[in-house]
Tab-separated table of C-alpha atoms in Angstrom:
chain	number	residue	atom	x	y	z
N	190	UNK	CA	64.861	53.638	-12.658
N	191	UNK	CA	67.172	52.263	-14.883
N	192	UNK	CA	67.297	49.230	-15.985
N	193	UNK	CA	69.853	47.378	-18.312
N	194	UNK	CA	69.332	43.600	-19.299
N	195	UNK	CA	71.764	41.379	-20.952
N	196	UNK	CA	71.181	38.354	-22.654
N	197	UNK	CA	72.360	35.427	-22.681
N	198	UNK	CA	73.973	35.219	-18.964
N	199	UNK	CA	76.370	32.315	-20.172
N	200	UNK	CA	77.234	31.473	-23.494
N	201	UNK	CA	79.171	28.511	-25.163
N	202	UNK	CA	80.914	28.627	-27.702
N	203	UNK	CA	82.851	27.096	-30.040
N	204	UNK	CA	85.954	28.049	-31.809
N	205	UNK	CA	85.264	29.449	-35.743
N	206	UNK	CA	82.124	30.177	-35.002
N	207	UNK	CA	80.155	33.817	-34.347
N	208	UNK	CA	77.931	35.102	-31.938
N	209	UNK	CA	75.866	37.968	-30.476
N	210	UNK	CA	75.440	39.195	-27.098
N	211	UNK	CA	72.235	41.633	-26.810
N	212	UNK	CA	72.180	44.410	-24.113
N	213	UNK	CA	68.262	46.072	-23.596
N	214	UNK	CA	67.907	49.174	-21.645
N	215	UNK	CA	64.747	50.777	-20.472
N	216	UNK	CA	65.472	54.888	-20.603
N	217	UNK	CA	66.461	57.552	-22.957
N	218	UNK	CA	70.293	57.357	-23.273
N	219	UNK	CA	72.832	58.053	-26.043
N	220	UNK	CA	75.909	56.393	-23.711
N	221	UNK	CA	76.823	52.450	-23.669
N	222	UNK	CA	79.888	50.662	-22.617
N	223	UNK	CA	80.850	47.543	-23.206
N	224	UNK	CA	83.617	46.148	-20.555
N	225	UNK	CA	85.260	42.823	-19.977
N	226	UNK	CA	86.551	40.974	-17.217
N	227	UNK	CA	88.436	37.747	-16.331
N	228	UNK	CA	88.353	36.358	-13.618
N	229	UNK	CA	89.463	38.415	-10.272
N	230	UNK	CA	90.470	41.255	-12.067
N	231	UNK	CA	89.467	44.639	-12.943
N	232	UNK	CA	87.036	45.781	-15.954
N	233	UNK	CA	88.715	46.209	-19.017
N	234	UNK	CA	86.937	48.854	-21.313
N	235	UNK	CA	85.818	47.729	-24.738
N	236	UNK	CA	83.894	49.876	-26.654
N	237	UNK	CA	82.032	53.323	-25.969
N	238	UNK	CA	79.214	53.946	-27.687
N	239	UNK	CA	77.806	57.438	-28.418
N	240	UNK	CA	74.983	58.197	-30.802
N	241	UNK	CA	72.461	56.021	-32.441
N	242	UNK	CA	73.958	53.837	-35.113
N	243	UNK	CA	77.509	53.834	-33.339
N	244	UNK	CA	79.125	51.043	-34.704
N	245	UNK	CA	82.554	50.061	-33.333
N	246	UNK	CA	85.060	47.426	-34.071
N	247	UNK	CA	88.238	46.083	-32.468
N	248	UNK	CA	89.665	42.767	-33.728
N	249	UNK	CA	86.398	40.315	-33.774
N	250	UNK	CA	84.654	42.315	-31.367
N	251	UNK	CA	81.830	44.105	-32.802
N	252	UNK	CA	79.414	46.773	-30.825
N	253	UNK	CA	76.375	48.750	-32.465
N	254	UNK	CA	74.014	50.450	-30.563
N	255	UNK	CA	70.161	51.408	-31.768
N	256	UNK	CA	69.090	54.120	-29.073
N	257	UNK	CA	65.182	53.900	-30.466
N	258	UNK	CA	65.529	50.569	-30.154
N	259	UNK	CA	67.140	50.633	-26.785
N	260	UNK	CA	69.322	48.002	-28.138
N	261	UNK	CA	73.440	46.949	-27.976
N	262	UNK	CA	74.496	44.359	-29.618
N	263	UNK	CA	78.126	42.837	-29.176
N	264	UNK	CA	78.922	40.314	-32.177
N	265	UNK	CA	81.942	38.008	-31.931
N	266	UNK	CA	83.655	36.325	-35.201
N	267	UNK	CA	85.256	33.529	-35.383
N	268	UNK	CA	85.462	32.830	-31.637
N	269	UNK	CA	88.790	31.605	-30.450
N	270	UNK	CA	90.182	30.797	-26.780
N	271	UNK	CA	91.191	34.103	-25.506
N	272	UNK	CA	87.992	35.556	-25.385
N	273	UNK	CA	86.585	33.602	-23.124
N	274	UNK	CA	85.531	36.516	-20.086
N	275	UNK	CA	82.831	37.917	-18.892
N	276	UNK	CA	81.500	41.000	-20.635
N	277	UNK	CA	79.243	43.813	-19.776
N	278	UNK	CA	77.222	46.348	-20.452
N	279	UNK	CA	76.553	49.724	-18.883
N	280	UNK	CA	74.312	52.785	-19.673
N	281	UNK	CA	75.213	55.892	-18.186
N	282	UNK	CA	72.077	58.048	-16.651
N	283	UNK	CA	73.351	61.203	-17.481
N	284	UNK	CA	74.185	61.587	-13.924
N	285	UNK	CA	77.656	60.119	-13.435
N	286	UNK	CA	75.891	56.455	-12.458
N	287	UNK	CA	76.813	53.194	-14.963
N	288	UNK	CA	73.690	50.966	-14.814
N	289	UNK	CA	75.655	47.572	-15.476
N	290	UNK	CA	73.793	44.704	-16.857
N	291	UNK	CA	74.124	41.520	-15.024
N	292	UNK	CA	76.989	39.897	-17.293
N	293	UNK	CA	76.963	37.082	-20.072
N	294	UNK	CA	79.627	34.239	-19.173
N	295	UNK	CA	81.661	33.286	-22.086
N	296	UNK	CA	83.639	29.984	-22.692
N	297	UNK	CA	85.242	29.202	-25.646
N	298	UNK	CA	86.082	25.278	-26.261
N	299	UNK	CA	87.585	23.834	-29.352
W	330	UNK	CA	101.348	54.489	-13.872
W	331	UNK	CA	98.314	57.011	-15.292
W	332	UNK	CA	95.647	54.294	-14.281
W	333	UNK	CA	93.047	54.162	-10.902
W	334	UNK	CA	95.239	52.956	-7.931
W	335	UNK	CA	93.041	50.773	-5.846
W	336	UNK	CA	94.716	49.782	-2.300
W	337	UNK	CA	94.761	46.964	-0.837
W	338	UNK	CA	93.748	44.478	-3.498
W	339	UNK	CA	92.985	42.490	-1.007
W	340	UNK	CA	91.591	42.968	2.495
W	341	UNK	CA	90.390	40.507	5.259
W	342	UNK	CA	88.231	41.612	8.309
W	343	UNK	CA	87.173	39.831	11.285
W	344	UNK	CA	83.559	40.635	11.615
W	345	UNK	CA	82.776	43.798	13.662
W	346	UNK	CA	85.639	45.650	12.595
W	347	UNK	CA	86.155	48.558	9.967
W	348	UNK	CA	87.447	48.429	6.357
W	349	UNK	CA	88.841	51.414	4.643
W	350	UNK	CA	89.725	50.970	1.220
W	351	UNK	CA	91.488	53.290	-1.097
W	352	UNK	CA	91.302	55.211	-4.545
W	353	UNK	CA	93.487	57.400	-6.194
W	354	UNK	CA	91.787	58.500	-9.746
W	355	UNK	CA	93.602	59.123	-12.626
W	356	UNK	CA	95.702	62.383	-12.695
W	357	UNK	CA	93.620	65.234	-13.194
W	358	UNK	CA	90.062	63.380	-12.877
W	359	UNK	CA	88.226	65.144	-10.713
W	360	UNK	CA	85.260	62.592	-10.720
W	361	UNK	CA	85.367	59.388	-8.490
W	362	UNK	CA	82.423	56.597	-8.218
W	363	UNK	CA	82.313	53.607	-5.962
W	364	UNK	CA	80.960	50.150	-7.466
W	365	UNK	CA	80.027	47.106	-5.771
W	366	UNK	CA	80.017	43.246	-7.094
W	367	UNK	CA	79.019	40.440	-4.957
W	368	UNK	CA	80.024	37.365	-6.208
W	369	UNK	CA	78.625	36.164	-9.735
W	370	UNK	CA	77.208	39.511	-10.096
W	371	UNK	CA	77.317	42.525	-12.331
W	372	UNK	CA	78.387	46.159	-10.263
W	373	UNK	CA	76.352	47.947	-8.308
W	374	UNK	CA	76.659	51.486	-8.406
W	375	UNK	CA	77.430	52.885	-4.471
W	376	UNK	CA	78.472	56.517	-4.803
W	377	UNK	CA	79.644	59.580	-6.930
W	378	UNK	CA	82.326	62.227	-5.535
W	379	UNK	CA	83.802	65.598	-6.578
W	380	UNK	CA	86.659	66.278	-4.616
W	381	UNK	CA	85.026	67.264	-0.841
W	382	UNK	CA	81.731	66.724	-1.996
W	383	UNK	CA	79.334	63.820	-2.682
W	384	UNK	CA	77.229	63.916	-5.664
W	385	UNK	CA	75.166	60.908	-5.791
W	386	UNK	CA	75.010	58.409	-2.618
W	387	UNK	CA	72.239	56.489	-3.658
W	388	UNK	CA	73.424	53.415	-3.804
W	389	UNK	CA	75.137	53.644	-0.382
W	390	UNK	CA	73.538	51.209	1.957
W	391	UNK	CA	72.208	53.387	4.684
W	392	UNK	CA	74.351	52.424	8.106
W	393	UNK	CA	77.797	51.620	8.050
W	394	UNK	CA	79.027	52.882	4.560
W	395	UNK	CA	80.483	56.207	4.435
W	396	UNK	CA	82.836	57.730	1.591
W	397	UNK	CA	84.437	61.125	1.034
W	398	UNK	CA	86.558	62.222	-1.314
W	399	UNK	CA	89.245	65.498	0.378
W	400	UNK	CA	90.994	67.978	-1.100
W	401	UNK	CA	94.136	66.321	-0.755
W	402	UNK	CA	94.965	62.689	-0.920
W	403	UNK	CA	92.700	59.461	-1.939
W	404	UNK	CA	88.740	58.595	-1.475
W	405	UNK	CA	88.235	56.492	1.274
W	406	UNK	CA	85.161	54.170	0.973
W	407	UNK	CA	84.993	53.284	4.508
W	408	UNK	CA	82.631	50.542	6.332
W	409	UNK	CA	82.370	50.235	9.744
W	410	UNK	CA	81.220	46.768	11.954
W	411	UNK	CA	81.493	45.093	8.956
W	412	UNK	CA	79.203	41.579	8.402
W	413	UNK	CA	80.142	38.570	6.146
W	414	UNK	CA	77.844	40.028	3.600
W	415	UNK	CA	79.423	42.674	2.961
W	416	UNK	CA	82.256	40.297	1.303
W	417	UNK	CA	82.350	41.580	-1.914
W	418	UNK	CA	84.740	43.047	-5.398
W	419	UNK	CA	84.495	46.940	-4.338
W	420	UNK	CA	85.652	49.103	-7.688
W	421	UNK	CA	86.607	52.611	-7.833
W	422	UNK	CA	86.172	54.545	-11.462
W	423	UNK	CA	87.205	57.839	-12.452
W	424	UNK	CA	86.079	60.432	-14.957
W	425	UNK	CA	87.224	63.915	-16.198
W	426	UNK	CA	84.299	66.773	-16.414
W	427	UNK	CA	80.974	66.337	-17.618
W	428	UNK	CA	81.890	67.298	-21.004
W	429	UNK	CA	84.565	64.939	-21.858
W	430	UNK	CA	82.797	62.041	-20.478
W	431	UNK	CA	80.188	62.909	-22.629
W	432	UNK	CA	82.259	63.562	-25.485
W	433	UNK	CA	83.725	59.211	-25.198
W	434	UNK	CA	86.125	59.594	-22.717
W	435	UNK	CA	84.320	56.687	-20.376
W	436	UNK	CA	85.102	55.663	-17.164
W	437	UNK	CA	88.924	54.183	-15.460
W	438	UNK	CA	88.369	51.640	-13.544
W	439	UNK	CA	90.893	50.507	-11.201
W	440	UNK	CA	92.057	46.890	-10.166
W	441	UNK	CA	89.377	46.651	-6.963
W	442	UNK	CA	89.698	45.455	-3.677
W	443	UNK	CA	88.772	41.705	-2.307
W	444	UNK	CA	87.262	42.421	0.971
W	445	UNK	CA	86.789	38.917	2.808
W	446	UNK	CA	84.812	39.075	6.189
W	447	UNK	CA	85.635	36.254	8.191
């Protein structure tokens, strides 16, 4: 079975400052999402990531993924106020099924 | 609007009775999956449906949950005597083929609905 694992589940920051959000998966897959949501709404879609050494950027949002490694990585720069969401992860099986990881928390305070 | 049309967004239930909630995919996706997030939670994949067929029910809790997906019209995730547990965020995604999904396109994901079992 699939299983995707995000890390950390909440994560402080502060403004100016960067940070990485790590994603581990445990099967063969060349597909990764990255999604975020505020609060009571919908999942907004970040990034899709497609081969090994995908690297994607969007503002100071930052996804790579390492498919030997298993590995996604989402690096923020220079946090500021408005990202504060929660963001996930998915892999897709192959089968039309998004494994989501469990979700890392972010707050962003002066 | 091109986007996943969820209805309602939000949805209250008495225990005991049934819930049918609503998704219309994008135009011309022909793929539909049904999430689930309880409360502080990440989704929970329910189902997968081609139009009048379902491809993947695996995560469908086995009693109660049903979902289809007709030739015409919406999918209907529908759950019947419903408990307080089953309070939860329920999403509906879309996709195009196989091929395009696999070529980036991702996954839609519509606004949800907030079913509340009181």
């Amino acid at each position: 079975e699939l299983k995707v694992e995000q890390n950390p589940l909440f994560l402080s920051m502060q403004e100016g400052k960067n940070y990485t959000i790590y994603c581990n998966y445990s099967t063969t897959s060349d597909r990764l999402y990255w999604y975020r949501q505020d609060p009571g709404k919908s999942l907004e879609s970040l990034f899709v990531l497609l081969s090994n050494g995908a690297v994607k950027q969007e503002g100071r949002l930052m996804a790579s993924l390492d498919t030997k490694a298993r590995l996604s990585t989402l690096h923020i720069t220079a946090a500021v106020h408005d990202l504060s969401a929660t963001y996930f992860c998915a892999v897709d099986d192959s089968w039309g099924k998004l494994q989501f990881g469990a979700g890392t928390q972010v707050v962003v305070t002066p | 609007n091109a986007g996943v049309m969820q209805n309602p967004r939000h949805l209250v239930r008495r225990r005991g009775q049934e819930a049918r909630l609503r998704c219309s995919p994008v135009k011309g996706h022909s793929h539909v999956y049904w999430y689930r997030q309880l409360p502080e939670e990440g989704l929970k994949f329910m189902v997968y449906l081609q139009k009048e067929n379902i491809i993947d029910e695996s995560g469908m809790p086995k009693e109660r949950f049903s979902a289809e997906f007709p030739k015409e019209g919406p999918s209907i995730l529908r759950i019947q005597q419903v408990v307080r547990g089953d309070s939860a965020a329920y999403f509906c995604a879309s996709s195009p083929g196989h091929q395009e999904r696999f070529s980036g396109y991702g996954y839609t994901f519509g606004s949800g609905t907030r079913l509340t079992v009181v």
